[in-house]
Short mmCIF file of C-alpha atoms in Angstrom, two decimals:
data_model
loop_
_atom_site.label_atom_id
_atom_site.label_comp_id
_atom_site.label_asym_id
_atom_site.label_seq_id
_atom_site.Cartn_x
_atom_site.Cartn_y
_atom_site.Cartn_z
CA MET A 1 2.56 -28.48 -9.16
CA LYS A 2 3.02 -25.85 -6.24
CA ARG A 3 6.03 -26.94 -4.50
CA SER A 4 5.43 -27.37 -0.50
CA LEU A 5 6.88 -25.18 2.06
CA GLY A 6 9.17 -27.35 3.25
CA LEU A 7 11.29 -28.14 -0.17
CA LEU A 8 11.29 -23.98 -0.75
CA VAL A 9 12.65 -23.85 2.40
CA ALA A 10 15.57 -26.20 1.38
CA ILE A 11 16.03 -24.42 -1.72
CA ALA A 12 16.11 -21.10 0.41
CA LEU A 13 19.04 -22.71 2.72
CA LEU A 14 21.11 -23.96 -0.44
CA THR A 15 21.00 -20.64 -1.97
CA GLY A 16 22.19 -18.73 0.90
CA LEU A 17 18.61 -17.03 1.75
CA LEU A 18 19.37 -17.24 5.54
CA ALA A 19 22.58 -15.38 5.13
CA GLY A 20 20.51 -12.56 3.60
CA CYS A 21 22.19 -12.99 0.24
CA ALA A 22 18.94 -13.53 -1.91
CA GLY A 23 17.27 -10.85 -3.81
CA ALA A 24 18.12 -7.04 -4.88
CA PRO A 25 18.54 -4.99 -2.05
CA ALA A 26 15.58 -2.66 -1.37
CA LYS A 27 15.92 1.30 -1.05
CA ASP A 28 18.93 1.91 1.22
CA SER A 29 18.38 3.61 4.12
CA THR A 30 20.70 6.37 5.98
CA SER A 31 21.88 5.44 9.60
CA GLY A 32 24.39 7.39 11.84
CA ALA A 33 28.21 6.56 11.14
CA ALA A 34 28.30 4.56 14.59
CA GLY A 35 25.57 2.36 13.54
CA GLU A 36 26.94 1.48 9.95
CA ALA A 37 30.15 0.66 11.40
CA ALA A 38 28.61 -1.66 14.16
CA TRP A 39 28.30 -5.09 12.24
CA PRO A 40 28.00 -7.74 12.77
CA ARG A 41 25.90 -7.35 15.59
CA THR A 42 23.97 -9.60 17.88
CA VAL A 43 20.41 -8.71 18.48
CA GLU A 44 18.17 -10.06 21.30
CA ASP A 45 14.34 -10.17 21.30
CA ASP A 46 11.94 -9.72 23.81
CA TYR A 47 11.74 -13.97 23.99
CA GLY A 48 15.38 -14.71 24.51
CA HIS A 49 16.06 -15.21 20.80
CA ARG A 50 19.59 -13.95 19.99
CA ILE A 51 20.23 -13.77 16.29
CA THR A 52 23.54 -12.25 14.72
CA LEU A 53 23.56 -10.07 11.75
CA ALA A 54 26.43 -10.12 9.35
CA GLU A 55 25.59 -6.77 8.09
CA LYS A 56 22.82 -4.28 7.97
CA PRO A 57 19.39 -5.85 6.64
CA GLU A 58 18.06 -4.46 3.41
CA ARG A 59 14.94 -6.94 3.01
CA VAL A 60 12.97 -6.78 5.88
CA VAL A 61 9.45 -8.35 6.60
CA VAL A 62 7.32 -6.93 9.69
CA LEU A 63 4.18 -9.06 10.70
CA TYR A 64 2.40 -6.54 12.12
CA TYR A 65 1.06 -4.01 10.27
CA GLY A 66 1.31 -1.23 12.65
CA HIS A 67 5.02 -1.37 12.30
CA ILE A 68 5.21 -0.33 8.60
CA GLU A 69 5.53 3.03 10.04
CA THR A 70 8.13 2.09 12.24
CA LEU A 71 10.52 1.14 9.30
CA ILE A 72 9.42 4.15 7.37
CA VAL A 73 10.16 6.34 10.55
CA LEU A 74 13.77 4.49 10.22
CA GLY A 75 14.26 5.38 6.56
CA HIS A 76 13.98 1.73 5.76
CA PRO A 77 10.63 0.65 4.61
CA PRO A 78 10.04 -3.17 4.86
CA VAL A 79 9.74 -5.15 1.76
CA GLY A 80 6.96 -7.07 3.07
CA ALA A 81 4.30 -6.76 5.80
CA ALA A 82 1.08 -8.44 7.04
CA LEU A 83 -2.30 -6.56 5.98
CA ALA A 84 0.09 -4.23 3.91
CA HIS A 85 -2.54 -3.45 0.95
CA THR A 86 -5.33 -2.60 3.42
CA ALA A 87 -3.00 -0.52 5.88
CA MET A 88 -1.14 1.72 3.18
CA ARG A 89 -4.58 2.43 2.05
CA GLY A 90 -6.75 2.42 5.26
CA PHE A 91 -4.51 4.56 7.80
CA GLU A 92 -4.14 8.21 7.24
CA THR A 93 -0.41 7.80 8.22
CA LEU A 94 0.51 5.78 5.15
CA GLU A 95 -1.70 6.95 2.42
CA ARG A 96 0.92 9.36 1.15
CA TYR A 97 3.61 6.44 0.77
CA ALA A 98 0.80 4.09 -0.98
CA ASP A 99 1.77 5.07 -4.26
CA LYS A 100 5.63 5.40 -3.53
CA ILE A 101 6.78 2.53 -1.63
CA GLU A 102 6.29 -1.10 -2.89
CA ILE A 103 5.43 -3.64 0.03
CA ILE A 104 4.48 -7.04 -0.32
CA ASP A 105 1.39 -8.18 1.52
CA VAL A 106 2.25 -11.30 3.24
CA GLY A 107 -1.06 -12.18 4.63
CA ASP A 108 -3.08 -12.00 7.82
CA PRO A 109 -1.06 -10.83 11.06
CA SER A 110 -2.40 -13.61 13.28
CA LYS A 111 -1.19 -16.36 10.55
CA PRO A 112 1.24 -14.91 7.69
CA ASN A 113 1.50 -16.69 4.84
CA LEU A 114 4.91 -18.42 5.01
CA GLU A 115 5.23 -19.31 1.28
CA ARG A 116 4.64 -15.45 0.46
CA ILE A 117 7.11 -14.68 3.04
CA LEU A 118 9.82 -16.88 1.44
CA GLU A 119 9.16 -15.68 -2.12
CA VAL A 120 9.59 -11.92 -0.48
CA ALA A 121 13.42 -13.09 0.35
CA PRO A 122 13.97 -11.36 3.44
CA ASP A 123 17.22 -11.31 5.17
CA LEU A 124 15.24 -10.15 8.76
CA ILE A 125 11.88 -10.88 9.77
CA ILE A 126 10.33 -8.89 12.77
CA GLY A 127 7.33 -10.00 14.63
CA THR A 128 5.51 -9.70 18.07
CA ALA A 129 3.92 -12.06 20.70
CA THR A 130 1.36 -13.22 17.96
CA HIS A 131 4.29 -15.04 16.14
CA THR A 132 5.46 -16.99 18.98
CA GLY A 133 4.14 -20.26 17.90
CA ALA A 134 5.62 -19.84 14.44
CA TYR A 135 8.88 -18.61 15.27
CA ASP A 136 10.81 -21.93 14.27
CA ASP A 137 9.12 -21.95 10.92
CA LEU A 138 9.79 -18.40 10.31
CA SER A 139 13.25 -18.40 11.40
CA LYS A 140 14.27 -21.04 8.82
CA ILE A 141 13.02 -18.33 6.34
CA ALA A 142 15.36 -15.85 7.42
CA PRO A 143 16.62 -14.45 10.95
CA THR A 144 13.65 -13.48 12.86
CA VAL A 145 13.16 -11.61 16.14
CA LEU A 146 10.16 -10.90 18.09
CA PHE A 147 9.41 -7.65 20.06
CA ASN A 148 6.16 -6.88 22.28
CA SER A 149 6.91 -3.67 24.20
CA GLU A 150 3.94 -1.74 25.22
CA ASP A 151 5.97 1.42 24.67
CA TRP A 152 5.95 2.82 21.17
CA ALA A 153 9.44 4.68 21.54
CA ALA A 154 11.00 1.28 23.27
CA ASN A 155 9.31 -0.68 20.27
CA LEU A 156 11.07 2.01 17.75
CA TYR A 157 14.34 1.62 19.40
CA ASP A 158 14.08 -2.37 19.21
CA TYR A 159 13.92 -2.01 15.43
CA ALA A 160 16.30 0.45 15.19
CA GLU A 161 19.33 -1.54 16.91
CA CYS A 162 18.10 -4.05 13.78
CA LEU A 163 18.95 -1.64 11.66
CA GLY A 164 21.86 0.58 12.80
CA ALA A 165 19.04 3.43 12.96
CA GLU A 166 19.81 4.40 16.47
CA LYS A 167 20.15 7.94 15.72
CA GLU A 168 17.29 8.04 13.65
CA ALA A 169 15.08 6.59 16.58
CA GLU A 170 16.46 8.93 19.06
CA GLN A 171 15.93 12.18 16.98
CA TYR A 172 12.03 10.70 16.20
CA ILE A 173 11.64 10.29 19.98
CA ALA A 174 12.96 13.31 20.93
CA ASP A 175 10.63 15.07 18.35
CA VAL A 176 7.74 13.26 19.56
CA ASP A 177 8.53 14.05 23.13
CA ALA A 178 8.74 17.78 22.59
CA LEU A 179 5.33 17.93 20.44
CA MET A 180 3.98 15.91 23.25
CA THR A 181 5.12 18.28 25.99
CA ASP A 182 4.02 21.42 24.02
CA ALA A 183 0.76 19.69 23.38
CA ARG A 184 0.42 18.71 27.28
CA GLU A 185 1.02 22.40 28.48
CA LYS A 186 -1.52 23.84 25.77
CA LEU A 187 -4.37 21.11 27.34
CA SER A 188 -3.45 21.96 30.86
CA GLU A 189 -6.00 24.50 30.58
CA TYR A 190 -8.66 21.90 30.01
CA LYS A 191 -7.54 19.99 32.85
CA ASP A 192 -11.32 20.35 34.41
CA LYS A 193 -12.80 19.07 31.48
CA THR A 194 -13.38 15.41 30.78
CA PHE A 195 -12.45 13.39 27.82
CA PHE A 196 -14.21 9.85 26.55
CA ILE A 197 -11.91 8.11 23.92
CA ALA A 198 -13.37 5.01 22.08
CA PHE A 199 -14.68 2.42 19.57
CA ASP A 200 -17.96 2.31 18.66
CA LEU A 201 -18.67 -1.27 18.93
CA GLY A 202 -22.56 -0.95 17.86
CA LYS A 203 -25.44 -2.08 19.43
CA ASN A 204 -25.42 1.00 21.46
CA THR A 205 -22.03 -0.17 23.03
CA PHE A 206 -18.67 1.40 22.95
CA GLY A 207 -15.19 0.20 23.76
CA ALA A 208 -13.58 2.58 25.93
CA ILE A 209 -9.91 3.07 26.11
CA GLY A 210 -8.81 3.05 30.04
CA THR A 211 -6.93 5.35 31.71
CA LYS A 212 -3.72 2.96 32.85
CA VAL A 213 -3.45 1.08 29.13
CA THR A 214 -0.04 1.09 28.47
CA ARG A 215 -0.02 1.30 24.92
CA GLN A 216 -2.44 4.23 24.68
CA GLN A 217 -0.64 6.41 27.87
CA VAL A 218 -0.50 9.20 25.18
CA PHE A 219 -4.24 10.07 26.12
CA PHE A 220 -4.25 10.12 29.98
CA ASP A 221 -0.76 9.71 31.40
CA ASP A 222 -0.02 13.20 33.06
CA GLU A 223 3.88 12.58 32.70
CA THR A 224 4.43 10.85 29.38
CA GLY A 225 1.15 11.47 27.60
CA LEU A 226 -1.47 14.36 27.18
CA GLY A 227 -2.50 14.48 30.78
CA LEU A 228 -6.13 14.20 29.60
CA THR A 229 -8.90 13.85 32.54
CA ALA A 230 -11.43 10.87 32.07
CA PRO A 231 -14.71 10.81 33.71
CA ALA A 232 -15.18 9.78 37.13
CA GLY A 233 -15.64 5.66 37.15
CA SER A 234 -13.94 5.07 33.75
CA PRO A 235 -12.08 1.88 33.06
CA GLU A 236 -8.57 1.56 33.62
CA GLU A 237 -8.21 -0.76 31.09
CA PHE A 238 -10.13 -1.48 28.11
CA GLY A 239 -14.13 -1.53 28.85
CA GLN A 240 -17.15 -1.49 27.46
CA ILE A 241 -19.67 1.36 27.93
CA ALA A 242 -22.97 1.59 27.27
CA LEU A 243 -24.88 4.48 25.43
CA GLU A 244 -27.03 4.89 28.35
CA SER A 245 -23.79 4.92 30.80
CA LEU A 246 -21.76 7.06 28.37
CA ALA A 247 -24.84 9.77 28.95
CA GLU A 248 -24.03 9.35 32.67
CA PHE A 249 -20.41 10.25 32.02
CA ASP A 250 -21.59 12.94 29.77
CA PRO A 251 -18.10 13.90 29.22
CA ASP A 252 -17.09 17.40 27.71
CA TYR A 253 -15.26 15.79 24.79
CA ILE A 254 -15.40 12.32 22.99
CA PHE A 255 -13.23 11.12 20.43
CA ILE A 256 -14.38 8.07 18.42
CA ILE A 257 -11.46 5.97 17.10
CA GLY A 258 -12.18 4.61 13.36
CA LYS A 259 -11.98 1.20 12.60
CA LEU A 260 -10.11 0.08 9.65
CA GLY A 261 -11.66 0.07 6.19
CA SER A 262 -11.63 -2.65 3.61
CA GLU A 263 -11.75 -2.63 -0.15
CA LYS A 264 -15.31 -2.96 0.31
CA THR A 265 -15.57 0.24 1.90
CA GLY A 266 -13.14 1.86 -0.32
CA TYR A 267 -10.59 1.88 2.64
CA GLU A 268 -12.89 4.32 4.22
CA PRO A 269 -12.69 3.50 8.18
CA THR A 270 -15.71 3.51 10.06
CA PHE A 271 -16.35 5.70 12.84
CA LEU A 272 -20.20 5.56 14.52
CA GLU A 273 -22.31 2.20 13.65
CA ALA A 274 -25.17 2.49 11.97
CA GLY A 275 -28.02 4.02 14.53
CA THR A 276 -25.73 5.69 16.80
CA ALA A 277 -25.40 9.20 15.09
CA ASP A 278 -29.34 9.02 14.97
CA SER A 279 -29.71 8.14 18.77
CA ASN A 280 -31.78 10.72 20.61
CA ILE A 281 -28.98 9.60 23.58
CA TRP A 282 -26.25 10.41 21.67
CA LYS A 283 -27.72 13.76 20.68
CA SER A 284 -28.26 14.83 23.85
CA LEU A 285 -24.65 14.41 25.00
CA LYS A 286 -22.91 17.62 26.23
CA ALA A 287 -19.97 16.90 23.85
CA VAL A 288 -22.15 16.36 20.86
CA GLN A 289 -24.34 19.39 21.49
CA ALA A 290 -21.39 21.40 21.92
CA GLY A 291 -19.79 20.28 18.75
CA ASN A 292 -16.97 18.60 20.63
CA ALA A 293 -17.43 14.97 19.55
CA TYR A 294 -14.24 14.10 17.16
CA PHE A 295 -13.04 11.47 15.12
CA LEU A 296 -9.34 9.89 15.46
CA ASP A 297 -7.88 7.72 12.36
CA PRO A 298 -7.18 4.09 12.89
CA ALA A 299 -3.62 4.68 12.93
CA CYS A 300 -3.90 6.52 16.19
CA MET A 301 -4.40 2.96 18.06
CA THR A 302 -1.50 1.07 16.28
CA GLY A 303 0.77 1.98 19.22
CA SER A 304 3.19 2.98 16.21
CA PRO A 305 5.41 6.38 16.09
CA LEU A 306 3.42 8.30 12.99
CA GLY A 307 0.20 7.13 14.60
CA ILE A 308 1.11 8.56 18.00
CA LYS A 309 2.09 11.61 16.63
CA LEU A 310 -1.05 11.99 14.74
CA ALA A 311 -3.10 11.46 17.63
CA ILE A 312 -1.12 13.89 19.49
CA GLU A 313 -2.00 16.60 16.78
CA THR A 314 -5.50 15.60 16.52
CA ILE A 315 -6.60 16.01 19.73
CA ALA A 316 -4.79 18.97 20.31
CA ASP A 317 -5.89 20.82 17.45
CA SER A 318 -9.35 19.70 17.76
CA VAL A 319 -9.69 21.05 21.58
CA VAL A 320 -7.00 24.08 21.41
CA LEU A 321 -8.24 25.33 17.92
CA HIS A 322 -11.91 24.60 18.22
#
């Protein structure tokens, strides 16, 4: 008979799981000498929870699938992650790792499977604002922190502090900053061109990325992003735009963001919904007629480090090398 979660947690307590002793270590990561020496360390998350880590965590579970990338960038792939199976096969940024890294799927990001997390035997769990209601249950399994920064670099550094990988984070941030600066300079020649970036929601409606959306500042911000120009009247936050309104915008460039695929679709993302590509209005758009309508991989909307890099490269290459 399947044991209850309460009993499993009690057993975990008795066997020292909360102290991070259970299970064999995952693949070791390389962190700077300063990071390796700074144990034990106390970490405070974005909600005031303070945990003390006696030693560098080796078995980490992440509850937001986008942050699988974050741990890979830091040289410390997670042993478990929400929606791991789909993310590893559906994101262009993670496909190359799908057959090289074993990550246990711990369920839906909005309601992770606690028993499965317990079976993974983590010594650290990292979640987001979505998991505040489950914090007490999660912290009975392993030390838990919740980070919710809208800035990808700040999030990367938060994770790095938990792993003693600050040097790796600083280097990656510097590399992306350099890539962004180079791309922004190249795209400055297109400042008089307008860009529309959105999901196709179906029924002749698009979910447009606003000009002030913090997590996606990579697109429109003049100082920290690519400095793209949105059509006049574009929303500042996420907004629904009818196909007829898009025709009024008539942007010079369109980037359609894919929706994450599933096992049914062979993990192929969906970009344009049925009927959009065949619509006379869509075909009449200036960007479509000029061959300036492009696709962005779903990873580009996760706000995660590899997705940010892919978004920069895809947009810059599509525009400059066209």
